[in-house]
């Protein structure tokens, strides 16, 4: 285990920390071996089920998706495992501030959001079954903590993350993310050509959870990207953000138009998440303090991870008129320049709010609690997580037996 003195280094930039001790190196090796094994097990489980996707029969597709979903849930339990065992931290939830009257319709009842046991401990969350999530992007661990939150809400099986196309063939994780139906976009890969619509439609028809997470900034908030954001603001003739990057509207606009067509505006929730990490001062860059290896490998996580969560009514978001029968190409084409401009202005206004929140967080080290106070939640392993992790080796063994039997039968 990592010493308390080492864990206390979370507020010191990585480059300014003392050299790791022998115990720290042991922790690093243990994390990479165990997490690497969990990744390999989960991906092998996906690959073992892949032949079912080639069988031209509906039951085979359903079976493949079910097994692939099991692999995704196993990976969610793997994330809960590495957070709880290698980098324990407390998630602090807040919602709209008490002095922000215009934001009341976006606040969330925190006590209705959480599920507690008889001792009052938070054991789960009540999130919408179908939702779009937007968040600021500060470091490469940003996706891990929302995934854990969704796991505790029993909706993580439907998580879809919109990512850069350069990650599509990243070693091991790239093919796994493809099988998870994540969306990959780039300059030559617009979201209209992705699987966003088809995956959402398939999950809607089966009444399965669906959670779409995207980062409208498009990249990390850092010393390299902040000047580019400033140049973008100057080009548009608008004020630059200070504590976040200016968002890009095209991907989010298409996502909301597409998914509101699939699920209907009344059934699709829209969550706005602002994340702050304890130890990162105002106008500093979280990636200078935390990386996946520093957090989990060397065991120096942020002491607390702060989530400021709002739910924006979709009927208050200017996404334009969308035909219920529209398909991906039409969804993108059938928006007027005025509607697009209105959405861009709306999104920039939302990001100014986020910029102010992050400025407040940098000064105070927390988000204002507001009328509802805070909900604190420590990520812990549940019986379900242990069961999921144990199930994969047994599942792989069953696949090996099945393939051996099939081979002998065919031969």
C-alpha positions as a Python dict, from the first residue, in 0.01 Angstrom:
ca = {
    (1, 'X'): (0, 0, 0),
    (2, 'X'): (109, 357, -67),
    (3, 'X'): (201, 561, 239),
    (4, 'X'): (-4, 855, 364),
    (5, 'X'): (291, 1084, 289),
    (6, 'X'): (288, 977, -75),
    (7, 'X'): (-88, 1024, -108),
    (8, 'X'): (-49, 1376, 32),
    (9, 'X'): (150, 1473, -277),
    (10, 'X'): (-169, 1514, -483),
    (11, 'X'): (-146, 1895, -459),
    (12, 'X'): (214, 1897, -586),
    (13, 'X'): (277, 1899, -962),
    (14, 'X'): (406, 1565, -1090),
    (15, 'X'): (742, 1711, -1198),
    (16, 'X'): (801, 1859, -851),
    (17, 'X'): (735, 1540, -654),
    (18, 'X'): (1020, 1352, -483),
    (19, 'X'): (1155, 1035, -648),
    (20, 'X'): (934, 728, -596),
    (21, 'X'): (1026, 485, -322),
    (22, 'X'): (1064, 110, -367),
    (23, 'X'): (709, 68, -232),
    (24, 'X'): (585, 315, -493),
    (25, 'X'): (748, 116, -774),
    (26, 'X'): (595, -205, -641),
    (27, 'X'): (255, -33, -643),
    (28, 'X'): (313, 80, -1002),
    (29, 'X'): (406, -269, -1121),
    (30, 'X'): (112, -426, -936),
    (31, 'X'): (-135, -182, -1091),
    (32, 'X'): (-12, -233, -1446),
    (33, 'X'): (-3, -612, -1415),
    (34, 'X'): (-349, -639, -1260),
    (35, 'X'): (-523, -377, -1472),
    (36, 'X'): (-351, -507, -1784),
    (37, 'X'): (-475, -858, -1704),
    (38, 'X'): (-829, -726, -1651),
    (39, 'X'): (-817, -547, -1987),
    (40, 'X'): (-692, -858, -2165),
    (41, 'X'): (-951, -1083, -2000),
    (42, 'X'): (-1235, -848, -2097),
    (43, 'X'): (-1115, -812, -2455),
    (44, 'X'): (-1060, -1187, -2498),
    (45, 'X'): (-1417, -1235, -2379),
    (46, 'X'): (-1532, -993, -2649),
    (47, 'X'): (-1328, -1168, -2917),
    (48, 'X'): (-1456, -1510, -2811),
    (49, 'X'): (-1812, -1389, -2872),
    (50, 'X'): (-1728, -1213, -3200),
    (51, 'X'): (-1806, -1512, -3430),
    (52, 'X'): (-2170, -1479, -3324),
    (53, 'X'): (-2180, -1140, -3496),
    (54, 'X'): (-2107, -1316, -3826),
    (55, 'X'): (-2403, -1552, -3799),
    (56, 'X'): (-2693, -1420, -4015),
    (57, 'X'): (-2966, -1483, -3762),
    (58, 'X'): (-3137, -1243, -3515),
    (59, 'X'): (-3074, -1463, -3213),
    (60, 'X'): (-2700, -1464, -3287),
    (61, 'X'): (-2690, -1083, -3292),
    (62, 'X'): (-2883, -1066, -2966),
    (63, 'X'): (-2648, -1321, -2808),
    (64, 'X'): (-2340, -1132, -2927),
    (65, 'X'): (-2467, -799, -2795),
    (66, 'X'): (-2558, -960, -2462),
    (67, 'X'): (-2210, -1108, -2420),
    (68, 'X'): (-2047, -785, -2534),
    (69, 'X'): (-2258, -596, -2281),
    (70, 'X'): (-2139, -840, -2013),
    (71, 'X'): (-1780, -756, -2112),
    (72, 'X'): (-1857, -384, -2080),
    (73, 'X'): (-2009, -433, -1736),
    (74, 'X'): (-1703, -634, -1637),
    (75, 'X'): (-1484, -346, -1748),
    (76, 'X'): (-1696, -106, -1541),
    (77, 'X'): (-1631, -330, -1239),
    (78, 'X'): (-1261, -324, -1330),
    (79, 'X'): (-1270, 56, -1306),
    (80, 'X'): (-1445, 38, -969),
    (81, 'X'): (-1172, -206, -864),
    (82, 'X'): (-875, 13, -962),
    (83, 'X'): (-1031, 324, -807),
    (84, 'X'): (-1115, 153, -478),
    (85, 'X'): (-796, -55, -447),
    (86, 'X'): (-522, 155, -610),
    (87, 'X'): (-642, 515, -584),
    (88, 'X'): (-926, 555, -332),
    (89, 'X'): (-1099, 890, -343),
    (90, 'X'): (-1427, 1052, -248),
    (91, 'X'): (-1667, 1189, -508),
    (92, 'X'): (-1843, 1506, -390),
    (93, 'X'): (-2170, 1588, -567),
    (94, 'X'): (-2325, 1934, -581),
    (95, 'X'): (-2592, 2094, -795),
    (96, 'X'): (-2708, 2448, -875),
    (97, 'X'): (-2611, 2722, -630),
    (98, 'X'): (-2870, 2889, -411),
    (99, 'X'): (-2789, 3236, -545),
    (100, 'X'): (-2844, 3138, -910),
    (101, 'X'): (-3217, 3187, -955),
    (102, 'X'): (-3201, 3141, -1332),
    (103, 'X'): (-3059, 2794, -1282),
    (104, 'X'): (-3334, 2650, -1061),
    (105, 'X'): (-3494, 2453, -1343),
    (106, 'X'): (-3158, 2280, -1405),
    (107, 'X'): (-3092, 2179, -1046),
    (108, 'X'): (-3121, 1816, -937),
    (109, 'X'): (-3276, 1690, -616),
    (110, 'X'): (-2968, 1523, -471),
    (111, 'X'): (-3162, 1312, -222),
    (112, 'X'): (-3374, 1170, -503),
    (113, 'X'): (-3060, 1115, -708),
    (114, 'X'): (-2892, 892, -450),
    (115, 'X'): (-2989, 556, -303),
    (116, 'X'): (-2888, 494, 57),
    (117, 'X'): (-2872, 185, 276),
    (118, 'X'): (-3030, 163, 621),
    (119, 'X'): (-2722, 329, 770),
    (120, 'X'): (-2750, 629, 540),
    (121, 'X'): (-2452, 537, 321),
    (122, 'X'): (-2478, 607, -50),
    (123, 'X'): (-2499, 275, -236),
    (124, 'X'): (-2630, 383, -575),
    (125, 'X'): (-2776, 654, -795),
    (126, 'X'): (-3100, 710, -984),
    (127, 'X'): (-3000, 840, -1325),
    (128, 'X'): (-3216, 867, -1634),
    (129, 'X'): (-3213, 550, -1843),
    (130, 'X'): (-3132, 740, -2163),
    (131, 'X'): (-2914, 1049, -2143),
    (132, 'X'): (-2654, 1269, -2306),
    (133, 'X'): (-2366, 1390, -2087),
    (134, 'X'): (-2133, 1683, -2152),
    (135, 'X'): (-1830, 1763, -1940),
    (136, 'X'): (-1518, 1976, -1928),
    (137, 'X'): (-1199, 1786, -2016),
    (138, 'X'): (-890, 1824, -1796),
    (139, 'X'): (-695, 1499, -1786),
    (140, 'X'): (-693, 1145, -1922),
    (141, 'X'): (-875, 1006, -1616),
    (142, 'X'): (-1182, 1220, -1684),
    (143, 'X'): (-1384, 931, -1825),
    (144, 'X'): (-1317, 692, -1536),
    (145, 'X'): (-1513, 863, -1258),
    (146, 'X'): (-1836, 924, -1456),
    (147, 'X'): (-1819, 560, -1569),
    (148, 'X'): (-1805, 451, -1204),
    (149, 'X'): (-2101, 678, -1127),
    (150, 'X'): (-2302, 518, -1409),
    (151, 'X'): (-2205, 172, -1285),
    (152, 'X'): (-2357, 256, -948),
    (153, 'X'): (-2671, 369, -1131),
    (154, 'X'): (-2689, 41, -1328),
    (155, 'X'): (-2679, 220, -1664),
    (156, 'X'): (-2311, 179, -1756),
    (157, 'X'): (-2387, -108, -1996),
    (158, 'X'): (-2524, 156, -2233),
    (159, 'X'): (-2231, 397, -2212),
    (160, 'X'): (-2111, 533, -2547),
    (161, 'X'): (-1819, 778, -2552),
    (162, 'X'): (-1745, 1003, -2849),
    (163, 'X'): (-1368, 1001, -2905),
    (164, 'X'): (-1098, 1115, -3145),
    (165, 'X'): (-1048, 890, -3446),
    (166, 'X'): (-679, 853, -3351),
    (167, 'X'): (-784, 629, -3060),
    (168, 'X'): (-973, 382, -3277),
    (169, 'X'): (-675, 149, -3321),
    (170, 'X'): (-489, 220, -2997),
    (171, 'X'): (-325, -108, -2884),
    (172, 'X'): (-575, -338, -2711),
    (173, 'X'): (-815, -66, -2597),
    (174, 'X'): (-897, 60, -2948),
    (175, 'X'): (-1054, -263, -3077),
    (176, 'X'): (-1226, -312, -2740),
    (177, 'X'): (-1382, 35, -2764),
    (178, 'X'): (-1497, -40, -3118),
    (179, 'X'): (-1678, -350, -2994),
    (180, 'X'): (-1828, -135, -2716),
    (181, 'X'): (-1979, 74, -3002),
    (182, 'X'): (-1793, 391, -2907),
    (183, 'X'): (-1799, 664, -3174),
    (184, 'X'): (-1476, 786, -3336),
    (185, 'X'): (-1468, 1120, -3515),
    (186, 'X'): (-1212, 1337, -3689),
    (187, 'X'): (-1177, 1599, -3960),
    (188, 'X'): (-1245, 1334, -4224),
    (189, 'X'): (-1480, 1129, -4004),
    (190, 'X'): (-1793, 1332, -3924),
    (191, 'X'): (-2031, 1208, -3659),
    (192, 'X'): (-2296, 1156, -3926),
    (193, 'X'): (-2092, 861, -4057),
    (194, 'X'): (-2055, 700, -3715),
    (195, 'X'): (-2265, 433, -3546),
    (196, 'X'): (-2429, 686, -3311),
    (197, 'X'): (-2776, 657, -3465),
    (198, 'X'): (-2778, 280, -3525),
    (199, 'X'): (-2653, 192, -3176),
    (200, 'X'): (-2907, 421, -3010),
    (201, 'X'): (-3187, 278, -3225),
    (202, 'X'): (-3090, -81, -3139),
    (203, 'X'): (-3083, -6, -2765),
    (204, 'X'): (-3412, 184, -2781),
    (205, 'X'): (-3586, -106, -2952),
    (206, 'X'): (-3466, -338, -2676),
    (207, 'X'): (-3543, -86, -2398),
    (208, 'X'): (-3179, -91, -2287),
    (209, 'X'): (-2993, 191, -2106),
    (210, 'X'): (-2814, 442, -2324),
    (211, 'X'): (-2566, 702, -2196),
    (212, 'X'): (-2371, 916, -2442),
    (213, 'X'): (-2069, 1104, -2301),
    (214, 'X'): (-1883, 1370, -2496),
    (215, 'X'): (-1638, 1649, -2424),
    (216, 'X'): (-1731, 1953, -2637),
    (217, 'X'): (-1388, 2112, -2585),
    (218, 'X'): (-1250, 1830, -2800),
    (219, 'X'): (-919, 1805, -2616),
    (220, 'X'): (-756, 1858, -2277),
    (221, 'X'): (-739, 2199, -2109),
    (222, 'X'): (-362, 2252, -2101),
    (223, 'X'): (-81, 2498, -2163),
    (224, 'X'): (-65, 2381, -2525),
    (225, 'X'): (-438, 2401, -2603),
    (226, 'X'): (-528, 2721, -2416),
    (227, 'X'): (-349, 2947, -2668),
    (228, 'X'): (-533, 2771, -2953),
    (229, 'X'): (-861, 2837, -2773),
    (230, 'X'): (-763, 3204, -2740),
    (231, 'X'): (-688, 3222, -3113),
    (232, 'X'): (-1025, 3062, -3187),
    (233, 'X'): (-1199, 3321, -2966),
    (234, 'X'): (-1015, 3604, -3141),
    (235, 'X'): (-1116, 3466, -3480),
    (236, 'X'): (-1482, 3464, -3374),
    (237, 'X'): (-1455, 3801, -3201),
    (238, 'X'): (-1575, 3666, -2866),
    (239, 'X'): (-1420, 3664, -2515),
    (240, 'X'): (-1188, 3373, -2445),
    (241, 'X'): (-1252, 3131, -2158),
    (242, 'X'): (-996, 3127, -1877),
    (243, 'X'): (-1048, 2804, -1684),
    (244, 'X'): (-1182, 2587, -1969),
    (245, 'X'): (-1147, 2574, -2347),
    (246, 'X'): (-1409, 2716, -2579),
    (247, 'X'): (-1646, 2438, -2689),
    (248, 'X'): (-1711, 2321, -3043),
    (249, 'X'): (-2082, 2302, -3117),
    (250, 'X'): (-2113, 2081, -3426),
    (251, 'X'): (-2076, 1740, -3260),
    (252, 'X'): (-2302, 1817, -2966),
    (253, 'X'): (-2571, 1971, -3186),
    (254, 'X'): (-2581, 1665, -3409),
    (255, 'X'): (-2579, 1432, -3107),
    (256, 'X'): (-2876, 1604, -2945),
    (257, 'X'): (-3071, 1622, -3271),
    (258, 'X'): (-2995, 1258, -3352),
    (259, 'X'): (-3074, 1113, -3011),
    (260, 'X'): (-3385, 1327, -2958),
    (261, 'X'): (-3511, 1172, -3282),
    (262, 'X'): (-3440, 820, -3157),
    (263, 'X'): (-3565, 850, -2798),
    (264, 'X'): (-3791, 1155, -2813),
    (265, 'X'): (-3724, 1478, -2625),
    (266, 'X'): (-3947, 1372, -2338),
    (267, 'X'): (-3744, 1056, -2273),
    (268, 'X'): (-3389, 1185, -2325),
    (269, 'X'): (-3216, 1350, -2029),
    (270, 'X'): (-2937, 1604, -2079),
    (271, 'X'): (-2677, 1619, -1800),
    (272, 'X'): (-2421, 1897, -1771),
    (273, 'X'): (-2125, 1781, -1562),
    (274, 'X'): (-1847, 2008, -1438),
    (275, 'X'): (-1555, 1823, -1282),
    (276, 'X'): (-1295, 1964, -1043),
    (277, 'X'): (-1003, 1782, -884),
    (278, 'X'): (-880, 1867, -535),
    (279, 'X'): (-524, 1997, -533),
    (280, 'X'): (-538, 2183, -865),
    (281, 'X'): (-520, 2560, -802),
    (282, 'X'): (-686, 2831, -1008),
    (283, 'X'): (-571, 2855, -1371),
    (284, 'X'): (-351, 2548, -1333),
    (285, 'X'): (-374, 2239, -1550),
    (286, 'X'): (-500, 1914, -1398),
    (287, 'X'): (-284, 1704, -1629),
    (288, 'X'): (24, 1859, -1464),
    (289, 'X'): (-95, 1705, -1135),
    (290, 'X'): (-259, 1380, -1241),
    (291, 'X'): (-206, 1114, -1505),
    (292, 'X'): (-335, 757, -1520),
    (293, 'X'): (3, 628, -1401),
    (294, 'X'): (49, 887, -1127),
    (295, 'X'): (-305, 837, -996),
    (296, 'X'): (-333, 458, -1013),
    (297, 'X'): (26, 344, -1066),
    (298, 'X'): (189, 550, -793),
    (299, 'X'): (-132, 580, -592),
    (300, 'X'): (-159, 958, -573),
    (301, 'X'): (-523, 1036, -660),
    (302, 'X'): (-697, 1366, -593),
    (303, 'X'): (-821, 1360, -235),
    (304, 'X'): (-1168, 1442, -364),
    (305, 'X'): (-1326, 1449, -710),
    (306, 'X'): (-1598, 1714, -735),
    (307, 'X'): (-1899, 1673, -964),
    (308, 'X'): (-2126, 1972, -1018),
    (309, 'X'): (-2427, 1819, -1190),
    (310, 'X'): (-2717, 1990, -1365),
    (311, 'X'): (-2997, 1848, -1576),
    (312, 'X'): (-3092, 2082, -1858),
    (313, 'X'): (-3447, 2043, -1993),
    (314, 'X'): (-3408, 1952, -2358),
    (315, 'X'): (-3699, 2176, -2459),
    (316, 'X'): (-3487, 2472, -2343),
    (317, 'X'): (-3198, 2379, -2573),
    (318, 'X'): (-3220, 2537, -2923),
    (319, 'X'): (-3146, 2228, -3133),
    (320, 'X'): (-3386, 2328, -3410),
    (321, 'X'): (-3670, 2132, -3564),
    (322, 'X'): (-3604, 1764, -3630),
    (323, 'X'): (-3836, 1537, -3826),
    (324, 'X'): (-3920, 1221, -3632),
    (325, 'X'): (-3856, 1016, -3946),
    (326, 'X'): (-3522, 1183, -4025),
    (327, 'X'): (-3213, 969, -4073),
    (328, 'X'): (-2849, 1062, -3992),
    (329, 'X'): (-2771, 1247, -4315),
    (330, 'X'): (-3094, 1447, -4302),
    (331, 'X'): (-3052, 1527, -3931),
    (332, 'X'): (-2729, 1709, -4011),
    (333, 'X'): (-2849, 1872, -4334),
    (334, 'X'): (-3189, 1995, -4223),
    (335, 'X'): (-3071, 2263, -3984),
    (336, 'X'): (-3066, 2625, -4094),
    (337, 'X'): (-2767, 2859, -4044),
    (338, 'X'): (-2975, 3064, -3801),
    (339, 'X'): (-3058, 2757, -3591),
    (340, 'X'): (-2694, 2656, -3585),
    (341, 'X'): (-2587, 3006, -3483),
    (342, 'X'): (-2845, 3012, -3204),
    (343, 'X'): (-2717, 2680, -3067),
    (344, 'X'): (-2355, 2798, -3081),
    (345, 'X'): (-2445, 3108, -2881),
    (346, 'X'): (-2639, 2899, -2629),
    (347, 'X'): (-2347, 2658, -2584),
    (348, 'X'): (-2096, 2939, -2536),
    (349, 'X'): (-2322, 3088, -2269),
    (350, 'X'): (-2333, 2751, -2092),
    (351, 'X'): (-1954, 2730, -2112),
    (352, 'X'): (-1916, 3076, -1961),
    (353, 'X'): (-2110, 2940, -1665),
    (354, 'X'): (-1872, 2643, -1654),
    (355, 'X'): (-1573, 2877, -1677),
    (356, 'X'): (-1701, 3069, -1375),
    (357, 'X'): (-1760, 2745, -1185),
    (358, 'X'): (-1405, 2629, -1249),
    (359, 'X'): (-1271, 2969, -1144),
    (360, 'X'): (-1467, 2936, -822),
    (361, 'X'): (-1334, 2585, -774),
    (362, 'X'): (-975, 2699, -823),
    (363, 'X'): (-1016, 2966, -556),
    (364, 'X'): (-1213, 2765, -299),
    (365, 'X'): (-1105, 2409, -375),
    (366, 'X'): (-1471, 2310, -404),
    (367, 'X'): (-1797, 2403, -572),
    (368, 'X'): (-2050, 2600, -368),
    (369, 'X'): (-2288, 2363, -193),
    (370, 'X'): (-2606, 2559, -257),
    (371, 'X'): (-2935, 2494, -82),
    (372, 'X'): (-2907, 2115, -99),
    (373, 'X'): (-2559, 2083, 45),
    (374, 'X'): (-2332, 1807, -82),
    (375, 'X'): (-2347, 1432, -124),
    (376, 'X'): (-2020, 1249, -61),
    (377, 'X'): (-1962, 907, -207),
    (378, 'X'): (-1664, 674, -180),
    (379, 'X'): (-1620, 426, -464),
    (380, 'X'): (-1615, 76, -315),
    (381, 'X'): (-1628, -275, -453),
    (382, 'X'): (-1971, -435, -434),
    (383, 'X'): (-2065, -800, -444),
    (384, 'X'): (-2176, -741, -803),
    (385, 'X'): (-1828, -616, -899),
    (386, 'X'): (-1650, -918, -751),
    (387, 'X'): (-1898, -1147, -929),
    (388, 'X'): (-1840, -974, -1263),
    (389, 'X'): (-1461, -996, -1233),
    (390, 'X'): (-1471, -1364, -1140),
    (391, 'X'): (-1717, -1445, -1418),
    (392, 'X'): (-1483, -1358, -1705),
    (393, 'X'): (-1222, -1635, -1653),
    (394, 'X'): (-1505, -1889, -1615),
    (395, 'X'): (-1672, -1748, -1924),
    (396, 'X'): (-1350, -1779, -2125),
    (397, 'X'): (-1310, -2137, -2006),
    (398, 'X'): (-1665, -2213, -2121),
    (399, 'X'): (-1590, -2062, -2464),
    (400, 'X'): (-1276, -2275, -2498),
    (401, 'X'): (-1474, -2591, -2417),
    (402, 'X'): (-1747, -2489, -2664),
    (403, 'X'): (-1501, -2420, -2944),
    (404, 'X'): (-1317, -2745, -2884),
    (405, 'X'): (-1647, -2933, -2899),
    (406, 'X'): (-1751, -2750, -3216),
    (407, 'X'): (-1415, -2819, -3379),
    (408, 'X'): (-1432, -3189, -3298),
    (409, 'X'): (-1793, -3206, -3422),
    (410, 'X'): (-1713, -3030, -3751),
    (411, 'X'): (-1402, -3239, -3809),
}
